[in-house]
C-alpha cells in the first residue's frame, strides 16, 4: 500500500515556538496529507508516535518539541528519553519517526530568543518534511525492487 499521509505531533510547551515547525513542514507537504496531533509535552510524544505508526495509515510521523534547560537534570533526562522513545517507536513499528525536538542549553524567554527559535523551528519543520519525503521515496524504491 502506498501511503500519502503523514502525522505531525507537536508538544504544547512553548507552543508559540513549536507550532512554527508545522508551518515549515506544510511548506513542502500539502496540508490535506497531514494529520496534526497535540500532546502536553515532549515526554508524551513517543507513545503517541508509536500508536500512530502502528495504525498503518502514515508514511512517516514527525514530532516537534522544545525542551529547555531549566537548570535541573530534568532537561537532559527528558531530551534523552524523548529521542530514545521516538527511535524505538520507529524501529518497533517499521514506520519512520522523525524528531524536530530542540534542546537548547542557553534559552532565555526573551523576545530576541523567541524570535530566533521560532525561525529555527520553521527551518527544522522544512527539514523534517524533506526527510519524510526522502525516506518514503527510498522505502518505496526498496519495496519495488
Short mmCIF file of N, CA, C and O in Angstrom, two decimals:
data_model
loop_
_atom_site.label_atom_id
_atom_site.label_comp_id
_atom_site.label_asym_id
_atom_site.label_seq_id
_atom_site.Cartn_x
_atom_site.Cartn_y
_atom_site.Cartn_z
N UNK A 1 0.83 -1.18 0.00
CA UNK A 1 0.00 0.00 0.00
C UNK A 1 0.88 1.25 0.00
O UNK A 1 1.85 1.32 0.74
N UNK A 2 0.55 2.21 -0.82
CA UNK A 2 1.31 3.46 -0.88
C UNK A 2 0.64 4.48 0.03
O UNK A 2 -0.51 4.86 -0.17
N UNK A 3 1.37 4.89 1.05
CA UNK A 3 0.84 5.88 1.99
C UNK A 3 1.16 7.28 1.50
O UNK A 3 2.27 7.57 1.09
N UNK A 4 0.17 8.13 1.53
CA UNK A 4 0.39 9.53 1.18
C UNK A 4 0.04 10.44 2.35
O UNK A 4 -0.04 11.65 2.20
N UNK A 5 -0.15 9.85 3.52
CA UNK A 5 -0.49 10.63 4.70
C UNK A 5 0.70 10.67 5.64
O UNK A 5 1.50 9.73 5.72
N UNK A 6 0.78 11.76 6.36
CA UNK A 6 1.82 11.95 7.35
C UNK A 6 1.17 12.42 8.65
O UNK A 6 0.16 13.13 8.61
N UNK A 7 1.73 12.02 9.76
CA UNK A 7 1.27 12.51 11.06
C UNK A 7 2.29 13.52 11.58
O UNK A 7 3.50 13.35 11.37
N UNK A 8 1.80 14.54 12.25
CA UNK A 8 2.67 15.55 12.85
C UNK A 8 2.21 15.76 14.28
O UNK A 8 1.09 16.21 14.52
N UNK A 9 3.08 15.41 15.22
CA UNK A 9 2.78 15.56 16.65
C UNK A 9 3.54 16.77 17.16
O UNK A 9 4.73 16.92 16.89
N UNK A 10 2.86 17.63 17.92
CA UNK A 10 3.55 18.78 18.49
C UNK A 10 3.22 18.94 19.97
O UNK A 10 2.07 18.79 20.38
N UNK A 11 4.26 19.20 20.72
CA UNK A 11 4.11 19.42 22.17
C UNK A 11 3.59 20.82 22.43
O UNK A 11 3.92 21.76 21.70
N UNK A 12 2.80 20.96 23.46
CA UNK A 12 2.18 22.25 23.77
C UNK A 12 3.06 23.17 24.61
O UNK A 12 2.80 24.37 24.68
N UNK A 13 4.11 22.66 25.25
CA UNK A 13 5.03 23.55 25.95
C UNK A 13 5.70 24.45 24.91
O UNK A 13 6.19 23.97 23.90
N UNK A 14 5.67 25.74 25.14
CA UNK A 14 6.23 26.72 24.20
C UNK A 14 5.57 26.58 22.83
O UNK A 14 6.23 26.62 21.79
N UNK A 15 4.26 26.43 22.82
CA UNK A 15 3.51 26.21 21.58
C UNK A 15 3.74 27.32 20.56
O UNK A 15 3.77 27.05 19.35
N UNK A 16 3.93 28.55 21.02
CA UNK A 16 4.15 29.65 20.09
C UNK A 16 5.43 29.45 19.27
O UNK A 16 5.54 29.94 18.15
N UNK A 17 6.36 28.69 19.79
CA UNK A 17 7.60 28.38 19.08
C UNK A 17 7.46 27.05 18.34
O UNK A 17 7.74 26.96 17.14
N UNK A 18 7.00 26.03 19.03
CA UNK A 18 6.91 24.67 18.46
C UNK A 18 5.99 24.63 17.24
O UNK A 18 6.28 23.95 16.25
N UNK A 19 4.90 25.36 17.27
CA UNK A 19 3.95 25.35 16.16
C UNK A 19 4.57 25.81 14.84
O UNK A 19 4.08 25.48 13.77
N UNK A 20 5.64 26.55 14.91
CA UNK A 20 6.31 27.01 13.69
C UNK A 20 6.90 25.84 12.91
O UNK A 20 7.06 25.92 11.70
N UNK A 21 7.23 24.75 13.60
CA UNK A 21 7.75 23.57 12.89
C UNK A 21 6.69 23.03 11.93
O UNK A 21 7.01 22.61 10.82
N UNK A 22 5.45 23.04 12.36
CA UNK A 22 4.38 22.60 11.47
C UNK A 22 4.28 23.53 10.26
O UNK A 22 4.07 23.06 9.14
N UNK A 23 4.45 24.81 10.47
CA UNK A 23 4.43 25.75 9.34
C UNK A 23 5.47 25.36 8.30
O UNK A 23 5.18 25.33 7.10
N UNK A 24 6.68 25.07 8.75
CA UNK A 24 7.74 24.67 7.83
C UNK A 24 7.43 23.35 7.15
O UNK A 24 7.67 23.17 5.95
N UNK A 25 6.89 22.40 7.90
CA UNK A 25 6.53 21.08 7.36
C UNK A 25 5.51 21.24 6.24
O UNK A 25 5.63 20.60 5.19
N UNK A 26 4.54 22.11 6.45
CA UNK A 26 3.46 22.29 5.47
C UNK A 26 3.90 23.09 4.25
O UNK A 26 3.16 23.17 3.27
N UNK A 27 5.09 23.66 4.28
CA UNK A 27 5.62 24.31 3.08
C UNK A 27 5.96 23.28 2.00
O UNK A 27 5.98 23.61 0.82
N UNK A 28 6.22 22.04 2.41
CA UNK A 28 6.64 21.00 1.46
C UNK A 28 5.63 19.87 1.30
O UNK A 28 5.63 19.19 0.28
N UNK A 29 4.80 19.66 2.29
CA UNK A 29 3.81 18.59 2.23
C UNK A 29 2.43 19.23 2.36
O UNK A 29 2.18 19.97 3.31
N UNK A 30 1.54 18.97 1.41
CA UNK A 30 0.22 19.61 1.44
C UNK A 30 -0.55 19.31 2.73
O UNK A 30 -0.52 18.20 3.26
N UNK A 31 -1.24 20.32 3.21
CA UNK A 31 -1.99 20.23 4.47
C UNK A 31 -2.98 19.08 4.47
O UNK A 31 -3.19 18.43 5.49
N UNK A 32 -3.58 18.79 3.33
CA UNK A 32 -4.58 17.72 3.28
C UNK A 32 -3.97 16.32 3.37
O UNK A 32 -4.70 15.33 3.43
N UNK A 33 -2.65 16.23 3.43
CA UNK A 33 -1.97 14.95 3.62
C UNK A 33 -1.39 14.80 5.02
O UNK A 33 -0.70 13.83 5.31
N UNK A 34 -1.68 15.78 5.89
CA UNK A 34 -1.07 15.79 7.22
C UNK A 34 -2.15 15.82 8.30
O UNK A 34 -3.01 16.70 8.30
N UNK A 35 -2.08 14.85 9.20
CA UNK A 35 -2.94 14.85 10.38
C UNK A 35 -2.11 15.37 11.55
O UNK A 35 -0.99 14.90 11.78
N UNK A 36 -2.66 16.34 12.27
CA UNK A 36 -1.92 17.02 13.33
C UNK A 36 -2.48 16.61 14.69
O UNK A 36 -3.71 16.57 14.88
N UNK A 37 -1.57 16.32 15.62
CA UNK A 37 -1.93 15.89 16.96
C UNK A 37 -1.14 16.70 17.98
O UNK A 37 0.05 16.92 17.80
N UNK A 38 -1.80 17.12 19.03
CA UNK A 38 -1.15 17.84 20.13
C UNK A 38 -0.99 16.93 21.33
O UNK A 38 -1.87 16.11 21.62
N UNK A 39 0.13 17.08 22.02
CA UNK A 39 0.38 16.39 23.28
C UNK A 39 0.84 17.43 24.29
O UNK A 39 1.30 18.50 23.92
N UNK A 40 0.70 17.13 25.58
CA UNK A 40 1.06 18.13 26.60
C UNK A 40 2.52 18.59 26.52
O UNK A 40 2.81 19.77 26.59
N UNK A 41 3.44 17.63 26.39
CA UNK A 41 4.86 17.97 26.36
C UNK A 41 5.64 16.95 25.56
O UNK A 41 5.08 15.99 25.02
N UNK A 42 6.94 17.15 25.49
CA UNK A 42 7.80 16.27 24.71
C UNK A 42 7.76 14.83 25.20
O UNK A 42 7.80 13.89 24.40
N UNK A 43 7.66 14.65 26.49
CA UNK A 43 7.71 13.31 27.08
C UNK A 43 6.57 12.42 26.59
O UNK A 43 6.70 11.21 26.55
N UNK A 44 5.47 13.03 26.19
CA UNK A 44 4.31 12.26 25.74
C UNK A 44 4.36 11.91 24.25
O UNK A 44 3.52 11.14 23.76
N UNK A 45 5.30 12.44 23.51
CA UNK A 45 5.35 12.21 22.07
C UNK A 45 5.63 10.76 21.67
O UNK A 45 4.97 10.24 20.75
N UNK A 46 6.60 10.07 22.28
CA UNK A 46 6.90 8.72 21.79
C UNK A 46 5.72 7.74 21.84
O UNK A 46 5.55 6.94 20.91
N UNK A 47 4.93 7.80 22.87
CA UNK A 47 3.79 6.89 22.97
C UNK A 47 2.79 7.13 21.84
O UNK A 47 2.36 6.18 21.18
N UNK A 48 2.45 8.39 21.61
CA UNK A 48 1.51 8.68 20.52
C UNK A 48 2.14 8.38 19.16
O UNK A 48 1.45 7.87 18.27
N UNK A 49 3.43 8.64 19.02
CA UNK A 49 4.11 8.32 17.76
C UNK A 49 4.02 6.82 17.48
O UNK A 49 3.74 6.41 16.36
N UNK A 50 4.26 6.02 18.49
CA UNK A 50 4.17 4.57 18.34
C UNK A 50 2.76 4.16 17.95
O UNK A 50 2.55 3.34 17.05
N UNK A 51 1.76 4.73 18.64
CA UNK A 51 0.37 4.37 18.35
C UNK A 51 -0.03 4.77 16.93
O UNK A 51 -0.68 3.99 16.22
N UNK A 52 0.37 5.96 16.50
CA UNK A 52 0.03 6.41 15.15
C UNK A 52 0.75 5.58 14.10
O UNK A 52 0.16 5.19 13.08
N UNK A 53 2.03 5.30 14.33
CA UNK A 53 2.79 4.48 13.39
C UNK A 53 2.16 3.10 13.26
O UNK A 53 2.12 2.52 12.16
N UNK A 54 1.65 2.58 14.34
CA UNK A 54 1.06 1.25 14.34
C UNK A 54 -0.26 1.15 13.60
O UNK A 54 -0.73 0.04 13.32
N UNK A 55 -0.87 2.26 13.26
CA UNK A 55 -2.15 2.21 12.55
C UNK A 55 -2.00 1.78 11.09
O UNK A 55 -2.98 1.36 10.48
N UNK A 56 -0.80 1.92 10.54
CA UNK A 56 -0.60 1.61 9.13
C UNK A 56 -1.10 2.69 8.20
O UNK A 56 -1.13 2.51 6.98
N UNK A 57 -1.47 3.82 8.75
CA UNK A 57 -2.02 4.92 7.97
C UNK A 57 -0.97 5.87 7.43
O UNK A 57 -1.18 6.49 6.40
N UNK A 58 0.16 5.97 8.11
CA UNK A 58 1.11 7.05 7.82
C UNK A 58 2.41 6.55 7.21
O UNK A 58 2.96 5.53 7.63
N UNK A 59 2.91 7.31 6.25
CA UNK A 59 4.22 7.03 5.66
C UNK A 59 5.33 7.41 6.63
O UNK A 59 6.39 6.80 6.63
N UNK A 60 5.08 8.42 7.46
CA UNK A 60 6.05 8.86 8.47
C UNK A 60 5.31 9.67 9.52
O UNK A 60 4.23 10.20 9.28
N UNK A 61 5.93 9.74 10.69
CA UNK A 61 5.40 10.52 11.81
C UNK A 61 6.48 11.50 12.22
O UNK A 61 7.61 11.09 12.52
N UNK A 62 6.16 12.80 12.21
CA UNK A 62 7.11 13.82 12.65
C UNK A 62 6.67 14.34 14.01
O UNK A 62 5.47 14.49 14.26
N UNK A 63 7.64 14.62 14.87
CA UNK A 63 7.34 15.05 16.24
C UNK A 63 8.15 16.29 16.58
O UNK A 63 9.37 16.30 16.40
N UNK A 64 7.49 17.32 17.09
CA UNK A 64 8.17 18.58 17.41
C UNK A 64 7.97 18.96 18.87
O UNK A 64 6.86 18.90 19.39
N UNK A 65 9.07 19.35 19.49
CA UNK A 65 9.03 19.81 20.89
C UNK A 65 10.22 20.72 21.15
O UNK A 65 11.22 20.70 20.42
N UNK A 66 10.11 21.49 22.21
CA UNK A 66 11.16 22.41 22.64
C UNK A 66 11.42 22.12 24.11
O UNK A 66 10.60 22.44 24.97
N UNK A 67 12.53 21.46 24.39
CA UNK A 67 12.89 21.07 25.75
C UNK A 67 13.98 22.01 26.22
O UNK A 67 15.11 21.94 25.74
N UNK A 68 13.64 22.90 27.13
CA UNK A 68 14.60 23.91 27.56
C UNK A 68 15.27 23.52 28.87
O UNK A 68 14.72 22.78 29.68
N UNK A 69 16.46 24.03 29.05
CA UNK A 69 17.25 23.78 30.25
C UNK A 69 16.75 24.70 31.36
O UNK A 69 16.97 25.90 31.32
N UNK A 70 16.09 24.10 32.33
CA UNK A 70 15.60 24.87 33.46
C UNK A 70 16.59 24.88 34.61
O UNK A 70 16.27 25.29 35.73
N UNK A 71 17.80 24.40 34.36
CA UNK A 71 18.83 24.40 35.39
C UNK A 71 18.81 23.17 36.28
O UNK A 71 19.50 23.12 37.29
N UNK A 72 18.02 22.17 35.91
CA UNK A 72 17.97 20.93 36.68
C UNK A 72 18.20 19.75 35.73
O UNK A 72 18.15 19.89 34.52
N UNK A 73 18.43 18.58 36.27
CA UNK A 73 18.74 17.41 35.46
C UNK A 73 17.62 17.04 34.51
O UNK A 73 17.83 16.38 33.51
N UNK A 74 16.40 17.45 34.79
CA UNK A 74 15.24 17.03 34.01
C UNK A 74 15.39 17.33 32.52
O UNK A 74 14.94 16.58 31.68
N UNK A 75 16.03 18.41 32.17
CA UNK A 75 16.25 18.78 30.78
C UNK A 75 16.95 17.66 30.03
O UNK A 75 16.48 17.19 29.00
N UNK A 76 18.07 17.20 30.54
CA UNK A 76 18.82 16.14 29.88
C UNK A 76 18.05 14.82 29.91
O UNK A 76 18.03 14.08 28.93
N UNK A 77 17.41 14.53 31.02
CA UNK A 77 16.64 13.30 31.16
C UNK A 77 15.50 13.26 30.14
O UNK A 77 15.32 12.27 29.44
N UNK A 78 14.75 14.35 30.05
CA UNK A 78 13.62 14.39 29.12
C UNK A 78 14.11 14.31 27.68
O UNK A 78 13.59 13.53 26.88
N UNK A 79 15.13 15.07 27.34
CA UNK A 79 15.64 15.07 25.96
C UNK A 79 16.08 13.68 25.55
O UNK A 79 15.73 13.20 24.46
N UNK A 80 16.84 13.01 26.39
CA UNK A 80 17.32 11.66 26.06
C UNK A 80 16.17 10.67 25.97
O UNK A 80 16.11 9.85 25.05
N UNK A 81 15.24 10.74 26.91
CA UNK A 81 14.10 9.83 26.90
C UNK A 81 13.25 10.02 25.65
O UNK A 81 12.78 9.04 25.05
N UNK A 82 13.05 11.25 25.24
CA UNK A 82 12.23 11.53 24.07
C UNK A 82 12.89 10.99 22.81
O UNK A 82 12.26 10.28 22.01
N UNK A 83 14.15 11.30 22.61
CA UNK A 83 14.84 10.83 21.40
C UNK A 83 14.89 9.30 21.37
O UNK A 83 14.63 8.68 20.33
N UNK A 84 15.21 8.69 22.50
CA UNK A 84 15.23 7.22 22.56
C UNK A 84 13.84 6.64 22.26
O UNK A 84 13.71 5.66 21.52
N UNK A 85 12.82 7.24 22.84
CA UNK A 85 11.46 6.76 22.63
C UNK A 85 11.00 6.90 21.19
O UNK A 85 10.33 6.00 20.65
N UNK A 86 11.35 8.01 20.56
CA UNK A 86 10.96 8.21 19.16
C UNK A 86 11.67 7.21 18.25
O UNK A 86 11.06 6.64 17.34
N UNK A 87 12.95 6.98 18.52
CA UNK A 87 13.69 6.00 17.72
C UNK A 87 13.09 4.61 17.91
O UNK A 87 12.89 3.87 16.94
N UNK A 88 12.77 4.28 19.13
CA UNK A 88 12.18 2.96 19.40
C UNK A 88 10.82 2.82 18.72
O UNK A 88 10.50 1.76 18.18
N UNK A 89 10.01 3.87 18.75
CA UNK A 89 8.70 3.82 18.09
C UNK A 89 8.87 3.53 16.60
O UNK A 89 8.12 2.74 16.03
N UNK A 90 9.85 4.17 15.97
CA UNK A 90 10.09 3.93 14.56
C UNK A 90 10.60 2.53 14.28
O UNK A 90 10.13 1.86 13.36
N UNK A 91 11.56 2.09 15.08
CA UNK A 91 12.12 0.76 14.86
C UNK A 91 11.10 -0.34 15.14
O UNK A 91 11.02 -1.32 14.40
N UNK A 92 10.31 -0.18 16.19
CA UNK A 92 9.32 -1.19 16.54
C UNK A 92 8.18 -1.26 15.53
O UNK A 92 7.65 -2.34 15.26
N UNK A 93 7.80 -0.12 14.97
CA UNK A 93 6.66 -0.09 14.06
C UNK A 93 7.05 -0.27 12.60
O UNK A 93 6.22 -0.62 11.77
N UNK A 94 8.31 0.01 12.28
CA UNK A 94 8.73 -0.03 10.89
C UNK A 94 8.32 1.21 10.10
O UNK A 94 8.44 1.25 8.88
N UNK A 95 7.85 2.24 10.81
CA UNK A 95 7.45 3.50 10.19
C UNK A 95 8.43 4.57 10.65
O UNK A 95 8.71 4.68 11.84
N UNK A 96 8.96 5.37 9.72
CA UNK A 96 9.89 6.42 10.13
C UNK A 96 9.24 7.39 11.11
O UNK A 96 8.14 7.90 10.88
N UNK A 97 9.93 7.63 12.22
CA UNK A 97 9.50 8.62 13.22
C UNK A 97 10.61 9.65 13.30
O UNK A 97 11.75 9.33 13.66
N UNK A 98 10.29 10.87 12.94
CA UNK A 98 11.26 11.95 12.81
C UNK A 98 11.16 12.91 13.98
O UNK A 98 10.07 13.24 14.43
N UNK A 99 12.31 13.40 14.43
CA UNK A 99 12.34 14.31 15.57
C UNK A 99 12.68 15.73 15.15
O UNK A 99 13.67 15.97 14.47
N UNK A 100 11.83 16.65 15.55
CA UNK A 100 12.09 18.08 15.44
C UNK A 100 12.12 18.60 16.88
O UNK A 100 11.48 19.57 17.23
N UNK A 101 12.84 17.89 17.72
CA UNK A 101 12.89 18.22 19.13
C UNK A 101 14.21 18.94 19.42
O UNK A 101 15.28 18.35 19.30
N UNK A 102 14.11 20.19 19.75
CA UNK A 102 15.29 21.01 20.02
C UNK A 102 15.49 21.17 21.52
O UNK A 102 14.53 21.34 22.27
N UNK A 103 16.74 21.14 21.94
CA UNK A 103 17.07 21.20 23.36
C UNK A 103 18.20 22.20 23.60
O UNK A 103 19.33 21.82 23.90
N UNK A 104 17.93 23.50 23.45
CA UNK A 104 18.99 24.49 23.62
C UNK A 104 19.46 24.58 25.07
O UNK A 104 18.67 24.43 26.00
N UNK A 105 20.74 24.85 25.24
CA UNK A 105 21.28 25.00 26.58
C UNK A 105 21.24 26.44 27.08
O UNK A 105 21.39 26.68 28.26
N UNK A 106 21.04 27.38 26.16
CA UNK A 106 21.11 28.79 26.57
C UNK A 106 19.87 29.57 26.16
O UNK A 106 19.95 30.68 25.68
N UNK A 107 18.72 28.98 26.35
CA UNK A 107 17.47 29.67 26.02
C UNK A 107 17.03 30.55 27.18
O UNK A 107 17.06 30.13 28.34
N UNK A 108 16.66 31.76 26.86
CA UNK A 108 16.04 32.67 27.82
C UNK A 108 14.75 33.18 27.19
O UNK A 108 14.72 33.48 25.99
N UNK A 109 13.72 33.26 27.97
CA UNK A 109 12.43 33.66 27.43
C UNK A 109 12.39 35.17 27.21
O UNK A 109 11.75 35.92 27.94
N UNK A 110 13.10 35.59 26.16
CA UNK A 110 13.13 37.00 25.75
C UNK A 110 12.60 37.08 24.32
O UNK A 110 12.56 36.08 23.60
N UNK A 111 12.23 38.28 23.92
CA UNK A 111 11.75 38.46 22.55
C UNK A 111 12.80 38.03 21.54
O UNK A 111 12.49 37.40 20.52
N UNK A 112 14.06 38.35 21.83
CA UNK A 112 15.16 38.00 20.93
C UNK A 112 15.29 36.48 20.76
O UNK A 112 15.32 35.98 19.63
N UNK A 113 15.37 35.76 21.87
CA UNK A 113 15.49 34.30 21.78
C UNK A 113 14.25 33.66 21.17
O UNK A 113 14.35 32.73 20.37
N UNK A 114 13.07 34.14 21.54
CA UNK A 114 11.84 33.58 20.98
C UNK A 114 11.81 33.73 19.46
O UNK A 114 11.42 32.80 18.75
N UNK A 115 12.24 34.88 18.95
CA UNK A 115 12.27 35.10 17.50
C UNK A 115 13.26 34.15 16.83
O UNK A 115 12.97 33.57 15.78
N UNK A 116 14.42 33.98 17.44
CA UNK A 116 15.43 33.07 16.88
C UNK A 116 14.88 31.66 16.79
O UNK A 116 14.99 30.99 15.75
N UNK A 117 14.28 31.18 17.86
CA UNK A 117 13.80 29.80 17.88
C UNK A 117 12.54 29.61 17.04
O UNK A 117 12.35 28.54 16.45
N UNK A 118 11.69 30.61 16.92
CA UNK A 118 10.55 30.49 16.01
C UNK A 118 11.05 30.27 14.58
O UNK A 118 10.57 29.38 13.88
N UNK A 119 12.01 31.09 14.16
CA UNK A 119 12.57 30.93 12.81
C UNK A 119 13.26 29.58 12.65
O UNK A 119 13.14 28.93 11.61
N UNK A 120 13.98 29.18 13.68
CA UNK A 120 14.70 27.91 13.62
C UNK A 120 13.73 26.73 13.51
O UNK A 120 14.00 25.77 12.76
N UNK A 121 12.61 26.80 14.19
CA UNK A 121 11.63 25.71 14.10
C UNK A 121 11.00 25.63 12.73
O UNK A 121 10.68 24.54 12.26
N UNK A 122 10.81 26.76 12.05
CA UNK A 122 10.30 26.71 10.67
C UNK A 122 11.28 25.93 9.81
O UNK A 122 10.88 25.03 9.06
N UNK A 123 12.56 26.25 9.93
CA UNK A 123 13.58 25.54 9.15
C UNK A 123 13.61 24.06 9.50
O UNK A 123 13.69 23.20 8.62
N UNK A 124 13.54 23.73 10.78
CA UNK A 124 13.57 22.33 11.18
C UNK A 124 12.32 21.59 10.70
O UNK A 124 12.38 20.41 10.38
N UNK A 125 11.19 22.27 10.64
CA UNK A 125 9.98 21.67 10.08
C UNK A 125 10.15 21.34 8.61
O UNK A 125 9.73 20.27 8.14
N UNK A 126 10.78 22.27 7.86
CA UNK A 126 11.07 22.01 6.45
C UNK A 126 11.98 20.78 6.32
O UNK A 126 11.77 19.93 5.45
N UNK A 127 13.00 20.74 7.16
CA UNK A 127 13.94 19.61 7.11
C UNK A 127 13.25 18.29 7.43
O UNK A 127 13.55 17.26 6.82
N UNK A 128 12.33 18.31 8.37
CA UNK A 128 11.58 17.10 8.70
C UNK A 128 10.72 16.66 7.52
O UNK A 128 10.61 15.46 7.22
N UNK A 129 10.11 17.62 6.83
CA UNK A 129 9.30 17.28 5.65
C UNK A 129 10.19 16.70 4.56
O UNK A 129 9.82 15.70 3.92
N UNK A 130 11.36 17.29 4.34
CA UNK A 130 12.29 16.74 3.34
C UNK A 130 12.68 15.31 3.71
O UNK A 130 12.71 14.43 2.85
N UNK A 131 12.98 15.10 4.98
CA UNK A 131 13.36 13.75 5.43
C UNK A 131 12.21 12.78 5.25
O UNK A 131 12.41 11.64 4.81
N UNK A 132 10.99 13.20 5.59
CA UNK A 132 9.82 12.33 5.44
C UNK A 132 9.63 11.94 3.98
O UNK A 132 9.38 10.77 3.67
N UNK A 133 9.76 12.90 3.09
CA UNK A 133 9.59 12.61 1.66
C UNK A 133 10.72 11.72 1.14
O UNK A 133 10.48 10.77 0.38
N UNK A 134 11.95 11.99 1.57
CA UNK A 134 13.08 11.20 1.09
C UNK A 134 13.04 9.76 1.60
O UNK A 134 13.27 8.82 0.84
N UNK A 135 12.75 9.58 2.88
CA UNK A 135 12.71 8.21 3.41
C UNK A 135 11.53 7.44 2.83
O UNK A 135 11.64 6.25 2.56
N UNK A 136 10.44 8.13 2.59
CA UNK A 136 9.28 7.47 1.98
C UNK A 136 9.62 7.02 0.56
O UNK A 136 9.31 5.89 0.16
N UNK A 137 10.28 7.88 -0.19
CA UNK A 137 10.67 7.54 -1.55
C UNK A 137 11.67 6.39 -1.56
O UNK A 137 11.55 5.45 -2.37
N UNK A 138 12.63 6.43 -0.66
CA UNK A 138 13.63 5.35 -0.58
C UNK A 138 12.98 4.02 -0.24
O UNK A 138 13.32 2.97 -0.80
N UNK A 139 12.04 4.03 0.69
CA UNK A 139 11.38 2.79 1.10
C UNK A 139 10.49 2.25 -0.02
O UNK A 139 10.38 1.04 -0.21
N UNK A 140 9.85 3.15 -0.77
CA UNK A 140 9.04 2.71 -1.91
C UNK A 140 9.93 2.05 -2.96
O UNK A 140 9.57 1.01 -3.54
N UNK A 141 11.07 2.64 -3.22
CA UNK A 141 12.01 2.07 -4.20
C UNK A 141 12.49 0.70 -3.73
O UNK A 141 12.61 -0.23 -4.54
N UNK A 142 12.77 0.59 -2.45
CA UNK A 142 13.22 -0.69 -1.89
C UNK A 142 12.13 -1.75 -2.04
O UNK A 142 12.40 -2.89 -2.42
N UNK A 143 10.91 -1.38 -1.75
CA UNK A 143 9.79 -2.34 -1.85
C UNK A 143 9.51 -2.74 -3.30
O UNK A 143 9.04 -3.84 -3.56
N UNK A 144 9.78 -1.82 -4.24
CA UNK A 144 9.55 -2.11 -5.64
C UNK A 144 10.63 -3.01 -6.23
O UNK A 144 10.40 -3.68 -7.23
N UNK A 145 11.79 -3.00 -5.59
CA UNK A 145 12.93 -3.78 -6.13
C UNK A 145 12.78 -5.27 -5.87
O UNK A 145 12.11 -5.77 -5.09
#
